[in-house]
mmCIF file of C-alpha atoms in Angstrom:
data_model
loop_
_atom_site.group_PDB
_atom_site.id
_atom_site.type_symbol
_atom_site.label_atom_id
_atom_site.label_comp_id
_atom_site.label_asym_id
_atom_site.label_seq_id
_atom_site.Cartn_x
_atom_site.Cartn_y
_atom_site.Cartn_z
ATOM 1 C CA MET A 4 40.769 -135.152 46.294
ATOM 2 C CA LYS A 5 42.247 -135.061 49.965
ATOM 3 C CA VAL A 6 40.588 -137.919 52.377
ATOM 4 C CA LEU A 7 41.473 -138.964 56.058
ATOM 5 C CA VAL A 8 41.123 -141.945 57.809
ATOM 6 C CA VAL A 9 40.665 -141.526 61.809
ATOM 7 C CA GLY A 10 41.759 -145.207 63.375
ATOM 8 C CA ALA A 11 45.144 -146.587 64.071
ATOM 9 C CA GLY A 12 43.492 -150.564 63.775
ATOM 10 C CA GLY A 13 44.119 -152.890 61.178
ATOM 11 C CA ARG A 14 40.999 -152.172 59.527
ATOM 12 C CA GLU A 15 42.066 -148.465 58.772
ATOM 13 C CA HIS A 16 44.746 -149.902 57.569
ATOM 14 C CA ALA A 17 43.002 -152.129 54.745
ATOM 15 C CA LEU A 18 40.819 -148.945 54.701
ATOM 16 C CA ALA A 19 43.894 -146.344 53.616
ATOM 17 C CA SER A 20 45.622 -149.497 51.415
ATOM 18 C CA LYS A 21 42.625 -148.871 49.566
ATOM 19 C CA LEU A 22 41.865 -144.843 49.426
ATOM 20 C CA ASN A 23 45.491 -144.809 48.125
ATOM 21 C CA GLN A 24 44.582 -146.897 45.725
ATOM 22 C CA SER A 25 41.732 -144.458 44.204
ATOM 23 C CA THR A 26 42.446 -142.555 40.874
ATOM 24 C CA ILE A 27 40.343 -139.896 42.064
ATOM 25 C CA ILE A 28 42.664 -139.896 45.300
ATOM 26 C CA ASP A 29 46.100 -136.788 45.790
ATOM 27 C CA GLN A 30 46.856 -137.752 49.290
ATOM 28 C CA VAL A 31 45.389 -140.058 52.151
ATOM 29 C CA PHE A 32 46.286 -138.880 55.756
ATOM 30 C CA VAL A 33 45.527 -140.964 59.033
ATOM 31 C CA ILE A 34 44.993 -139.821 62.633
ATOM 32 C CA PRO A 35 46.498 -141.393 64.140
ATOM 33 C CA GLY A 36 48.027 -143.612 62.296
ATOM 34 C CA ASN A 37 50.388 -146.766 63.049
ATOM 35 C CA GLU A 38 53.527 -147.352 62.130
ATOM 36 C CA ALA A 39 52.933 -150.013 59.213
ATOM 37 C CA MET A 40 50.270 -147.213 57.148
ATOM 38 C CA ARG A 41 53.258 -145.033 56.244
ATOM 39 C CA ASN A 42 53.255 -146.948 53.212
ATOM 40 C CA VAL A 43 50.069 -145.866 52.001
ATOM 41 C CA ALA A 44 49.459 -142.178 54.026
ATOM 42 C CA GLU A 45 50.803 -139.522 56.056
ATOM 43 C CA VAL A 46 50.846 -140.211 59.254
ATOM 44 C CA HIS A 47 50.003 -137.647 61.966
ATOM 45 C CA ASP A 48 50.311 -140.464 65.382
ATOM 46 C CA GLU A 49 50.464 -136.891 67.455
ATOM 47 C CA ILE A 50 46.751 -135.783 67.405
ATOM 48 C CA ALA A 51 44.988 -138.771 68.677
ATOM 49 C CA GLU A 52 41.374 -139.970 67.772
ATOM 50 C CA SER A 53 39.593 -138.579 70.535
ATOM 51 C CA ASP A 54 40.624 -135.221 70.272
ATOM 52 C CA HIS A 55 38.452 -134.125 68.029
ATOM 53 C CA GLN A 56 38.886 -130.522 68.170
ATOM 54 C CA GLY A 57 42.236 -131.132 66.849
ATOM 55 C CA ILE A 58 41.256 -133.399 63.791
ATOM 56 C CA LEU A 59 38.816 -130.770 63.080
ATOM 57 C CA LYS A 60 41.756 -128.295 62.976
ATOM 58 C CA PHE A 61 43.675 -130.852 60.580
ATOM 59 C CA ALA A 62 41.116 -130.997 58.575
ATOM 60 C CA LYS A 63 40.529 -127.083 58.098
ATOM 61 C CA GLN A 64 44.293 -126.841 57.450
ATOM 62 C CA ASN A 65 44.728 -129.530 55.148
ATOM 63 C CA ASP A 66 41.839 -128.824 52.960
ATOM 64 C CA ILE A 67 40.600 -131.920 53.773
ATOM 65 C CA ASP A 68 37.763 -133.114 51.250
ATOM 66 C CA TRP A 69 36.268 -136.390 52.678
ATOM 67 C CA VAL A 70 37.353 -137.775 56.379
ATOM 68 C CA VAL A 71 36.556 -141.283 56.969
ATOM 69 C CA ILE A 72 36.094 -142.228 60.384
ATOM 70 C CA GLY A 73 37.180 -146.171 61.233
ATOM 71 C CA PRO A 74 36.567 -147.121 65.074
ATOM 72 C CA GLU A 75 33.664 -147.378 66.500
ATOM 73 C CA GLN A 76 34.664 -145.212 69.460
ATOM 74 C CA PRO A 77 34.771 -141.679 67.783
ATOM 75 C CA LEU A 78 31.567 -142.087 66.050
ATOM 76 C CA ILE A 79 29.586 -143.136 69.520
ATOM 77 C CA ASP A 80 31.844 -139.858 70.371
ATOM 78 C CA GLY A 81 29.829 -137.934 68.229
ATOM 79 C CA LEU A 82 32.862 -136.522 65.805
ATOM 80 C CA ALA A 83 31.864 -136.636 62.709
ATOM 81 C CA ASP A 84 28.795 -134.308 64.378
ATOM 82 C CA VAL A 85 31.712 -131.803 65.017
ATOM 83 C CA LEU A 86 33.104 -132.185 61.691
ATOM 84 C CA ARG A 87 29.636 -131.690 58.932
ATOM 85 C CA LYS A 88 28.945 -128.472 61.771
ATOM 86 C CA GLU A 89 32.155 -126.875 60.118
ATOM 87 C CA GLN A 90 30.902 -128.413 57.001
ATOM 88 C CA ILE A 91 33.652 -131.509 55.954
ATOM 89 C CA LYS A 92 32.122 -134.398 54.724
ATOM 90 C CA VAL A 93 32.256 -137.411 56.281
ATOM 91 C CA PHE A 94 31.639 -141.212 55.810
ATOM 92 C CA GLY A 95 30.211 -142.374 59.231
ATOM 93 C CA PRO A 96 27.133 -142.141 60.768
ATOM 94 C CA GLY A 97 26.500 -139.049 63.817
ATOM 95 C CA LYS A 98 26.018 -140.088 67.792
ATOM 96 C CA ASP A 99 22.195 -140.432 67.129
ATOM 97 C CA ALA A 100 22.678 -142.645 64.521
ATOM 98 C CA ALA A 101 25.488 -144.770 66.187
ATOM 99 C CA GLN A 102 23.850 -145.580 68.797
ATOM 100 C CA ILE A 103 22.594 -148.870 66.813
ATOM 101 C CA GLU A 104 25.877 -150.211 67.804
ATOM 102 C CA GLY A 105 26.319 -148.282 71.564
ATOM 103 C CA SER A 106 23.420 -149.517 72.688
ATOM 104 C CA LYS A 107 21.964 -153.385 72.219
ATOM 105 C CA LEU A 108 19.248 -152.094 73.953
ATOM 106 C CA PHE A 109 18.152 -149.319 71.485
ATOM 107 C CA ALA A 110 18.697 -151.706 68.156
ATOM 108 C CA LYS A 111 16.701 -154.497 69.627
ATOM 109 C CA GLN A 112 13.553 -152.179 70.590
ATOM 110 C CA LEU A 113 14.283 -150.508 67.140
ATOM 111 C CA MET A 114 14.243 -154.575 65.951
ATOM 112 C CA GLU A 115 10.597 -155.262 67.845
ATOM 113 C CA LYS A 116 9.152 -152.021 66.294
ATOM 114 C CA TYR A 117 9.788 -152.487 62.824
ATOM 115 C CA HIS A 118 9.339 -156.400 62.910
ATOM 116 C CA ILE A 119 13.304 -157.405 61.775
ATOM 117 C CA PRO A 120 14.026 -160.629 62.419
ATOM 118 C CA THR A 121 16.429 -161.142 65.162
ATOM 119 C CA ALA A 122 16.311 -163.102 68.727
ATOM 120 C CA GLU A 123 13.888 -163.092 71.426
ATOM 121 C CA TYR A 124 15.110 -160.954 74.487
ATOM 122 C CA ARG A 125 14.368 -159.173 77.848
ATOM 123 C CA GLU A 126 16.122 -156.793 78.905
ATOM 124 C CA VAL A 127 17.291 -156.024 82.659
ATOM 125 C CA SER A 128 18.175 -153.019 84.820
ATOM 126 C CA ASN A 129 20.226 -154.113 88.206
ATOM 127 C CA ARG A 130 22.049 -157.734 88.713
ATOM 128 C CA SER A 131 19.721 -159.157 91.688
ATOM 129 C CA VAL A 132 17.157 -159.436 88.931
ATOM 130 C CA ALA A 133 19.343 -161.045 86.484
ATOM 131 C CA ILE A 134 20.726 -163.627 88.604
ATOM 132 C CA ASN A 135 17.081 -164.734 90.005
ATOM 133 C CA TYR A 136 16.802 -164.685 85.525
ATOM 134 C CA VAL A 137 19.418 -166.626 84.405
ATOM 135 C CA GLU A 138 18.362 -169.580 86.955
ATOM 136 C CA SER A 139 14.799 -170.384 85.669
ATOM 137 C CA CYS A 140 15.529 -169.143 81.740
ATOM 138 C CA GLU A 141 16.352 -171.093 78.825
ATOM 139 C CA LEU A 142 19.961 -172.069 77.907
ATOM 140 C CA PRO A 143 22.326 -171.453 76.581
ATOM 141 C CA VAL A 144 21.323 -168.136 76.946
ATOM 142 C CA VAL A 145 23.084 -165.160 75.743
ATOM 143 C CA ILE A 146 24.286 -162.348 77.774
ATOM 144 C CA LYS A 147 24.866 -158.642 76.259
ATOM 145 C CA LYS A 148 25.744 -155.547 78.548
ATOM 146 C CA ASP A 149 24.176 -152.439 76.806
ATOM 147 C CA GLY A 150 27.117 -150.655 75.543
ATOM 148 C CA LEU A 151 29.958 -150.444 73.553
ATOM 149 C CA ALA A 152 32.351 -153.610 74.355
ATOM 150 C CA ALA A 153 35.073 -154.374 71.277
ATOM 151 C CA GLY A 154 33.165 -156.953 70.752
ATOM 152 C CA LYS A 155 34.344 -158.857 73.366
ATOM 153 C CA GLY A 156 30.845 -158.149 75.492
ATOM 154 C CA VAL A 157 29.160 -161.196 74.871
ATOM 155 C CA ILE A 158 28.663 -164.241 77.097
ATOM 156 C CA ILE A 159 26.971 -167.405 75.911
ATOM 157 C CA ALA A 160 26.307 -169.471 78.410
ATOM 158 C CA LYS A 161 25.419 -172.732 78.482
ATOM 159 C CA SER A 162 25.007 -173.709 82.075
ATOM 160 C CA ARG A 163 23.714 -172.176 85.060
ATOM 161 C CA GLU A 164 26.682 -171.869 86.424
ATOM 162 C CA GLU A 165 27.955 -170.436 83.662
ATOM 163 C CA ALA A 166 25.318 -167.445 83.220
ATOM 164 C CA ILE A 167 25.848 -166.611 86.890
ATOM 165 C CA GLU A 168 29.306 -165.675 86.488
ATOM 166 C CA GLY A 169 28.627 -164.174 83.433
ATOM 167 C CA VAL A 170 25.942 -161.417 85.242
ATOM 168 C CA LYS A 171 28.575 -161.307 87.594
ATOM 169 C CA ALA A 172 30.843 -160.460 85.219
ATOM 170 C CA VAL A 173 29.028 -157.476 83.374
ATOM 171 C CA TYR A 174 27.552 -156.613 86.791
ATOM 172 C CA PRO A 175 30.483 -154.754 88.383
ATOM 173 C CA ASN A 176 27.915 -153.307 90.425
ATOM 174 C CA GLU A 177 24.746 -153.395 91.006
ATOM 175 C CA GLU A 178 22.534 -151.630 88.933
ATOM 176 C CA GLY A 179 22.860 -151.513 85.028
ATOM 177 C CA LYS A 180 21.283 -152.224 81.678
ATOM 178 C CA VAL A 181 21.937 -155.870 80.222
ATOM 179 C CA VAL A 182 20.652 -156.936 77.396
ATOM 180 C CA PHE A 183 19.346 -161.734 77.716
ATOM 181 C CA GLU A 184 18.935 -163.358 73.726
ATOM 182 C CA ARG A 185 17.413 -166.740 73.092
ATOM 183 C CA PHE A 186 20.425 -168.606 72.006
ATOM 184 C CA LEU A 187 20.384 -168.533 67.692
ATOM 185 C CA GLU A 188 21.318 -171.902 65.977
ATOM 186 C CA GLY A 189 22.958 -171.187 62.550
ATOM 187 C CA GLU A 190 25.894 -169.810 60.846
ATOM 188 C CA GLU A 191 26.989 -166.378 61.397
ATOM 189 C CA PHE A 192 28.709 -164.281 58.243
ATOM 190 C CA SER A 193 28.430 -160.109 57.948
ATOM 191 C CA LEU A 194 26.801 -158.385 55.122
ATOM 192 C CA MET A 195 28.470 -154.822 54.839
ATOM 193 C CA THR A 196 26.164 -152.114 53.700
ATOM 194 C CA PHE A 197 26.084 -148.376 52.714
ATOM 195 C CA VAL A 198 23.244 -146.424 54.321
ATOM 196 C CA ASN A 199 22.279 -143.133 53.209
ATOM 197 C CA GLY A 200 19.095 -142.369 54.806
ATOM 198 C CA ASP A 201 16.160 -144.581 53.789
ATOM 199 C CA TYR A 202 18.817 -145.900 50.809
ATOM 200 C CA ALA A 203 20.868 -148.757 51.677
ATOM 201 C CA VAL A 204 23.276 -150.654 48.989
ATOM 202 C CA PRO A 205 24.285 -154.094 50.455
ATOM 203 C CA PHE A 206 27.784 -155.572 49.534
ATOM 204 C CA ASP A 207 27.289 -158.566 47.279
ATOM 205 C CA CYS A 208 29.987 -160.373 48.844
ATOM 206 C CA ILE A 209 30.141 -161.315 52.329
ATOM 207 C CA ALA A 210 32.054 -162.014 54.952
ATOM 208 C CA GLN A 211 32.817 -165.093 57.735
ATOM 209 C CA ASP A 212 34.151 -163.732 61.336
ATOM 210 C CA HIS A 213 35.550 -166.482 63.704
ATOM 211 C CA LYS A 214 35.090 -164.767 66.825
ATOM 212 C CA ARG A 215 35.643 -167.127 69.642
ATOM 213 C CA ALA A 216 39.477 -167.553 70.654
ATOM 214 C CA TYR A 217 40.414 -170.710 70.086
ATOM 215 C CA ASP A 218 39.772 -173.458 67.441
ATOM 216 C CA ASN A 219 36.720 -175.123 66.668
ATOM 217 C CA ASP A 220 35.140 -172.329 67.952
ATOM 218 C CA GLU A 221 36.327 -172.658 71.539
ATOM 219 C CA GLY A 222 36.697 -170.261 74.498
ATOM 220 C CA PRO A 223 35.642 -166.784 74.835
ATOM 221 C CA ASN A 224 34.760 -163.964 72.476
ATOM 222 C CA THR A 225 37.300 -161.852 71.473
ATOM 223 C CA GLY A 226 36.796 -158.939 68.206
ATOM 224 C CA GLY A 227 37.750 -161.310 65.805
ATOM 225 C CA MET A 228 40.600 -164.018 64.706
ATOM 226 C CA GLY A 229 40.361 -163.866 61.066
ATOM 227 C CA ALA A 230 37.551 -163.875 58.096
ATOM 228 C CA TYR A 231 37.310 -165.353 54.983
ATOM 229 C CA CYS A 232 35.149 -164.005 51.804
ATOM 230 C CA PRO A 233 33.332 -164.939 49.648
ATOM 231 C CA VAL A 234 31.051 -167.449 51.861
ATOM 232 C CA SER A 235 30.105 -169.504 48.388
ATOM 233 C CA HIS A 236 28.275 -172.514 50.869
ATOM 234 C CA ILE A 237 25.917 -169.335 52.047
ATOM 235 C CA ASP A 238 23.692 -168.540 48.805
ATOM 236 C CA LYS A 239 22.165 -165.540 46.675
ATOM 237 C CA GLU A 240 19.122 -166.568 47.895
ATOM 238 C CA VAL A 241 20.092 -166.226 51.802
ATOM 239 C CA LEU A 242 21.657 -162.519 50.482
ATOM 240 C CA ARG A 243 18.551 -161.572 48.842
ATOM 241 C CA GLN A 244 16.442 -161.811 51.977
ATOM 242 C CA THR A 245 18.735 -160.533 54.363
ATOM 243 C CA ASN A 246 18.642 -157.527 52.288
ATOM 244 C CA GLU A 247 14.874 -157.249 52.360
ATOM 245 C CA GLN A 248 14.247 -158.465 55.396
ATOM 246 C CA ILE A 249 16.604 -156.457 57.336
ATOM 247 C CA ALA A 250 19.338 -153.722 55.368
ATOM 248 C CA GLN A 251 16.436 -152.034 54.161
ATOM 249 C CA PRO A 252 13.454 -152.462 57.075
ATOM 250 C CA ILE A 253 16.728 -151.127 59.304
ATOM 251 C CA ALA A 254 18.047 -147.970 56.632
ATOM 252 C CA LYS A 255 14.160 -147.160 56.900
ATOM 253 C CA ALA A 256 13.269 -147.226 60.055
ATOM 254 C CA MET A 257 16.476 -145.186 61.405
ATOM 255 C CA ALA A 258 15.504 -142.900 58.568
ATOM 256 C CA GLN A 259 11.895 -143.136 60.266
ATOM 257 C CA GLU A 260 13.092 -142.552 63.883
ATOM 258 C CA GLY A 261 14.650 -139.445 62.900
ATOM 259 C CA HIS A 262 17.955 -140.978 63.035
ATOM 260 C CA GLU A 263 19.781 -140.074 59.534
ATOM 261 C CA PHE A 264 22.515 -142.117 59.437
ATOM 262 C CA PHE A 265 25.661 -142.012 55.995
ATOM 263 C CA GLY A 266 28.485 -144.675 56.174
ATOM 264 C CA LEU A 267 28.479 -148.347 56.931
ATOM 265 C CA LEU A 268 26.205 -150.388 58.799
ATOM 266 C CA TYR A 269 27.213 -153.746 59.492
ATOM 267 C CA ILE A 270 24.852 -156.151 59.715
ATOM 268 C CA GLY A 271 26.048 -159.461 61.758
ATOM 269 C CA ALA A 272 23.421 -161.969 61.102
ATOM 270 C CA ILE A 273 22.708 -165.836 61.333
ATOM 271 C CA LEU A 274 21.135 -167.670 59.368
ATOM 272 C CA THR A 275 18.782 -170.257 61.097
ATOM 273 C CA LYS A 276 15.924 -172.547 60.470
ATOM 274 C CA GLU A 277 13.558 -169.288 60.025
ATOM 275 C CA GLY A 278 16.102 -167.966 57.801
ATOM 276 C CA PRO A 279 18.603 -165.102 58.402
ATOM 277 C CA LYS A 280 18.318 -163.066 62.132
ATOM 278 C CA VAL A 281 20.230 -159.914 63.010
ATOM 279 C CA ILE A 282 22.607 -161.022 66.012
ATOM 280 C CA GLU A 283 23.976 -157.428 65.971
ATOM 281 C CA PHE A 284 24.858 -154.025 64.069
ATOM 282 C CA ASN A 285 28.034 -152.261 64.106
ATOM 283 C CA ALA A 286 28.030 -148.330 62.697
ATOM 284 C CA ARG A 287 31.220 -149.024 60.760
ATOM 285 C CA PHE A 288 32.957 -152.005 58.878
ATOM 286 C CA GLY A 289 33.907 -154.985 60.595
ATOM 287 C CA ASP A 290 37.338 -156.060 61.849
ATOM 288 C CA PRO A 291 38.983 -158.510 60.214
ATOM 289 C CA GLU A 292 36.340 -158.500 58.113
ATOM 290 C CA ALA A 293 36.515 -154.790 56.322
ATOM 291 C CA GLN A 294 40.406 -156.534 56.197
ATOM 292 C CA VAL A 295 39.360 -159.273 53.527
ATOM 293 C CA LEU A 296 36.644 -157.213 51.502
ATOM 294 C CA LEU A 297 38.624 -154.449 51.001
ATOM 295 C CA THR A 298 41.699 -156.562 49.510
ATOM 296 C CA ARG A 299 38.826 -158.349 47.290
ATOM 297 C CA LEU A 300 37.475 -155.322 45.977
ATOM 298 C CA ASP A 301 38.104 -154.401 42.812
ATOM 299 C CA SER A 302 36.131 -151.647 42.556
ATOM 300 C CA ASP A 303 37.179 -147.897 43.940
ATOM 301 C CA LEU A 304 35.621 -147.474 47.109
ATOM 302 C CA MET A 305 35.813 -143.808 47.344
ATOM 303 C CA GLU A 306 33.938 -143.822 44.446
ATOM 304 C CA HIS A 307 31.348 -145.587 46.185
ATOM 305 C CA ILE A 308 31.385 -143.186 49.228
ATOM 306 C CA ILE A 309 30.715 -140.275 46.591
ATOM 307 C CA ALA A 310 27.904 -142.483 44.800
ATOM 308 C CA LEU A 311 26.311 -143.638 48.299
ATOM 309 C CA ASP A 312 26.305 -139.725 48.961
ATOM 310 C CA GLU A 313 24.684 -138.212 46.155
ATOM 311 C CA GLN A 314 22.128 -141.776 45.898
ATOM 312 C CA ASN A 315 23.521 -142.886 43.046
ATOM 313 C CA SER A 316 24.088 -146.486 41.572
ATOM 314 C CA ILE A 317 26.687 -148.144 43.127
ATOM 315 C CA HIS A 318 28.107 -151.339 41.221
ATOM 316 C CA PHE A 319 30.854 -153.273 43.003
ATOM 317 C CA GLU A 320 33.155 -155.222 41.112
ATOM 318 C CA TRP A 321 35.394 -158.107 42.957
ATOM 319 C CA LYS A 322 38.575 -159.787 42.115
ATOM 320 C CA ASP A 323 38.011 -163.996 41.410
ATOM 321 C CA GLU A 324 40.035 -164.690 43.946
ATOM 322 C CA VAL A 325 39.311 -165.730 47.623
ATOM 323 C CA VAL A 326 40.693 -163.851 50.293
ATOM 324 C CA VAL A 327 41.797 -165.275 53.910
ATOM 325 C CA GLY A 328 43.081 -163.449 57.003
ATOM 326 C CA VAL A 329 44.404 -164.957 60.444
ATOM 327 C CA MET A 330 44.800 -162.819 63.117
ATOM 328 C CA LEU A 331 47.904 -163.549 65.605
ATOM 329 C CA ALA A 332 47.466 -161.593 68.725
ATOM 330 C CA SER A 333 48.723 -161.704 71.856
ATOM 331 C CA LYS A 334 48.987 -164.955 74.731
ATOM 332 C CA GLY A 335 45.861 -164.008 76.932
ATOM 333 C CA TYR A 336 43.935 -161.907 74.480
ATOM 334 C CA PRO A 337 41.442 -161.055 75.441
ATOM 335 C CA GLY A 338 41.965 -160.923 78.778
ATOM 336 C CA ASN A 339 44.704 -159.466 80.372
ATOM 337 C CA TYR A 340 48.264 -159.528 78.120
ATOM 338 C CA SER A 341 51.694 -158.272 78.081
ATOM 339 C CA LYS A 342 53.172 -155.825 75.573
ATOM 340 C CA GLY A 343 56.351 -154.707 74.463
ATOM 341 C CA HIS A 344 57.181 -158.269 72.575
ATOM 342 C CA GLU A 345 59.416 -157.883 69.576
ATOM 343 C CA VAL A 346 57.791 -159.016 66.168
ATOM 344 C CA SER A 347 59.770 -159.962 63.362
ATOM 345 C CA GLY A 348 59.906 -161.724 59.737
ATOM 346 C CA PHE A 349 57.167 -159.972 57.859
ATOM 347 C CA LYS A 350 57.383 -157.378 54.693
ATOM 348 C CA LEU A 351 54.579 -154.180 55.777
ATOM 349 C CA GLU A 352 54.771 -154.323 51.467
ATOM 350 C CA SER A 353 52.157 -157.008 51.034
ATOM 351 C CA GLY A 354 49.848 -159.785 53.412
ATOM 352 C CA TYR A 355 49.515 -158.015 55.924
ATOM 353 C CA PHE A 356 47.687 -155.749 57.700
ATOM 354 C CA VAL A 357 48.513 -154.076 60.964
ATOM 355 C CA SER A 358 46.380 -153.631 64.073
ATOM 356 C CA GLY A 359 48.776 -153.364 67.211
ATOM 357 C CA LEU A 360 52.357 -152.876 66.872
ATOM 358 C CA LYS A 361 55.454 -150.177 68.030
ATOM 359 C CA LYS A 362 58.145 -149.243 66.340
ATOM 360 C CA ASP A 363 60.790 -149.599 69.628
ATOM 361 C CA GLY A 364 63.688 -148.430 67.816
ATOM 362 C CA GLU A 365 64.505 -150.573 65.104
ATOM 363 C CA HIS A 366 62.413 -153.281 65.706
ATOM 364 C CA PHE A 367 58.619 -153.638 65.912
ATOM 365 C CA VAL A 368 56.887 -154.515 69.143
ATOM 366 C CA ASN A 369 53.462 -155.774 70.321
ATOM 367 C CA SER A 370 51.173 -152.805 71.660
ATOM 368 C CA GLY A 371 47.756 -154.321 71.683
ATOM 369 C CA GLY A 372 45.399 -157.463 71.905
ATOM 370 C CA ARG A 373 45.409 -158.195 68.292
ATOM 371 C CA VAL A 374 48.774 -157.412 66.726
ATOM 372 C CA ILE A 375 48.782 -157.977 62.780
ATOM 373 C CA LEU A 376 46.413 -159.916 60.007
ATOM 374 C CA ALA A 377 48.230 -162.181 57.953
ATOM 375 C CA ILE A 378 46.357 -162.346 54.580
ATOM 376 C CA GLY A 379 46.370 -165.200 51.697
ATOM 377 C CA GLU A 380 44.758 -164.992 47.992
ATOM 378 C CA GLY A 381 44.447 -168.072 45.822
ATOM 379 C CA THR A 382 41.439 -169.792 43.322
ATOM 380 C CA THR A 383 40.078 -171.591 46.356
ATOM 381 C CA VAL A 384 39.771 -171.318 49.587
ATOM 382 C CA LYS A 385 42.047 -173.959 50.913
ATOM 383 C CA GLU A 386 44.770 -172.391 48.264
ATOM 384 C CA ALA A 387 44.143 -169.279 50.216
ATOM 385 C CA GLN A 388 44.564 -170.475 53.528
ATOM 386 C CA LYS A 389 47.339 -172.194 52.911
ATOM 387 C CA VAL A 390 48.707 -168.797 51.757
ATOM 388 C CA ALA A 391 47.573 -167.034 54.748
ATOM 389 C CA TYR A 392 48.829 -169.225 57.396
ATOM 390 C CA GLU A 393 52.711 -169.541 55.439
ATOM 391 C CA ASN A 394 52.479 -165.191 55.941
ATOM 392 C CA ALA A 395 51.326 -165.820 59.259
ATOM 393 C CA GLN A 396 54.337 -168.709 59.847
ATOM 394 C CA ARG A 397 56.595 -166.464 59.064
ATOM 395 C CA ILE A 398 56.104 -163.858 61.984
ATOM 396 C CA LYS A 399 58.458 -164.125 64.474
ATOM 397 C CA CYS A 400 57.332 -163.738 68.341
ATOM 398 C CA ASP A 401 57.180 -165.828 71.536
ATOM 399 C CA ASN A 402 54.053 -163.839 72.604
ATOM 400 C CA LEU A 403 51.675 -164.528 69.958
ATOM 401 C CA PHE A 404 49.081 -166.959 69.010
ATOM 402 C CA TYR A 405 46.360 -168.151 66.740
ATOM 403 C CA ARG A 406 43.465 -170.144 65.224
ATOM 404 C CA ASN A 407 45.240 -173.002 63.109
ATOM 405 C CA ASP A 408 40.945 -173.316 61.491
ATOM 406 C CA ILE A 409 40.174 -169.888 59.251
ATOM 407 C CA GLY A 410 38.433 -170.711 56.982
ATOM 408 C CA ASP A 411 37.125 -174.547 57.363
ATOM 409 C CA LYS A 412 34.074 -174.235 57.438
ATOM 410 C CA ALA A 413 33.711 -173.826 53.959
ATOM 411 C CA ILE A 414 35.904 -176.280 52.789
ATOM 412 C CA LYS A 415 34.570 -178.551 55.041
ATOM 413 C CA ILE A 416 31.115 -177.792 53.282
#
């Protein structure tokens, strides 16, 4: 079997690595990939992930059996539809179903209609109304621009001044849809769920992401500064509730509305006093949650994808170890940052997943906001955390930073 992974980040590095371990896969290809993936896949960086016709041509010429789409943008843009039209099997939803991530308003309206627990919200369509709203609304307030934002489009405003500045930030023009949400108190967690129509199979291991840029959950939201799994202090009863109240109902709602979803649905949830509620949905694996979850997954990912396609039972097997991932990011991220700084001190064989590095001659340099995830495994969160930070400290660069508290919530409880 031949499998093509689409994407160039750390999530796709983890997917390619995991699929390369499959006993039923003969060869893994990646488009466009990155230099770090050459150990686990044949990399074709001459084709862009936005080049749908180029990807289709490659898949046909190389007799690709399955295409696994990693990032959100190709899904939102309809790459899965282009491939499926030519009878190529794809793990990832089509453009219509990917709206669940592409439009926050679409997701909120669907949850409201089908009584899926989430924060109360209000839709606003122009800047003047938005400013009037935040001048009197309950604080804190969550501000979300409708559309993709690569994990950085959420503003949590604690004061009127922050709310007004937040509105100005999400409204470069007078018109545009923005969703205001009531702020939810609680502990966040990430639940990955295989979905095929109304058939949903949540992972029985969850991860916890760290969205804020700096220690103690301070600073702006990012695409994720680190994650760990399992999250043992969030018990199986919470997972059961999340499955019954969110995962199964949203799969059925999507199918009933005619939005046939096949792929991985990410449920960003928060455990409130009233139980688990939805913060967001993504139409693909989370990043960096995918890196830690796929490192811990002991069973065959490709076998699970095929079982999902056939709506057969899926039984996950997990390593006993805890996995912690620490993201090293370019200074200035998620805002403006400079590229081209040399990054060294690491080996690609194990312990790292690459998001934003490229070769410059004989050396690696940073080429993105989030650059490399250092992985640690151990019998406890503390042990895994220690290994992850040892791996992070081996990396030499004058332009990277990382949080020092990834996994601390689990240790302090």
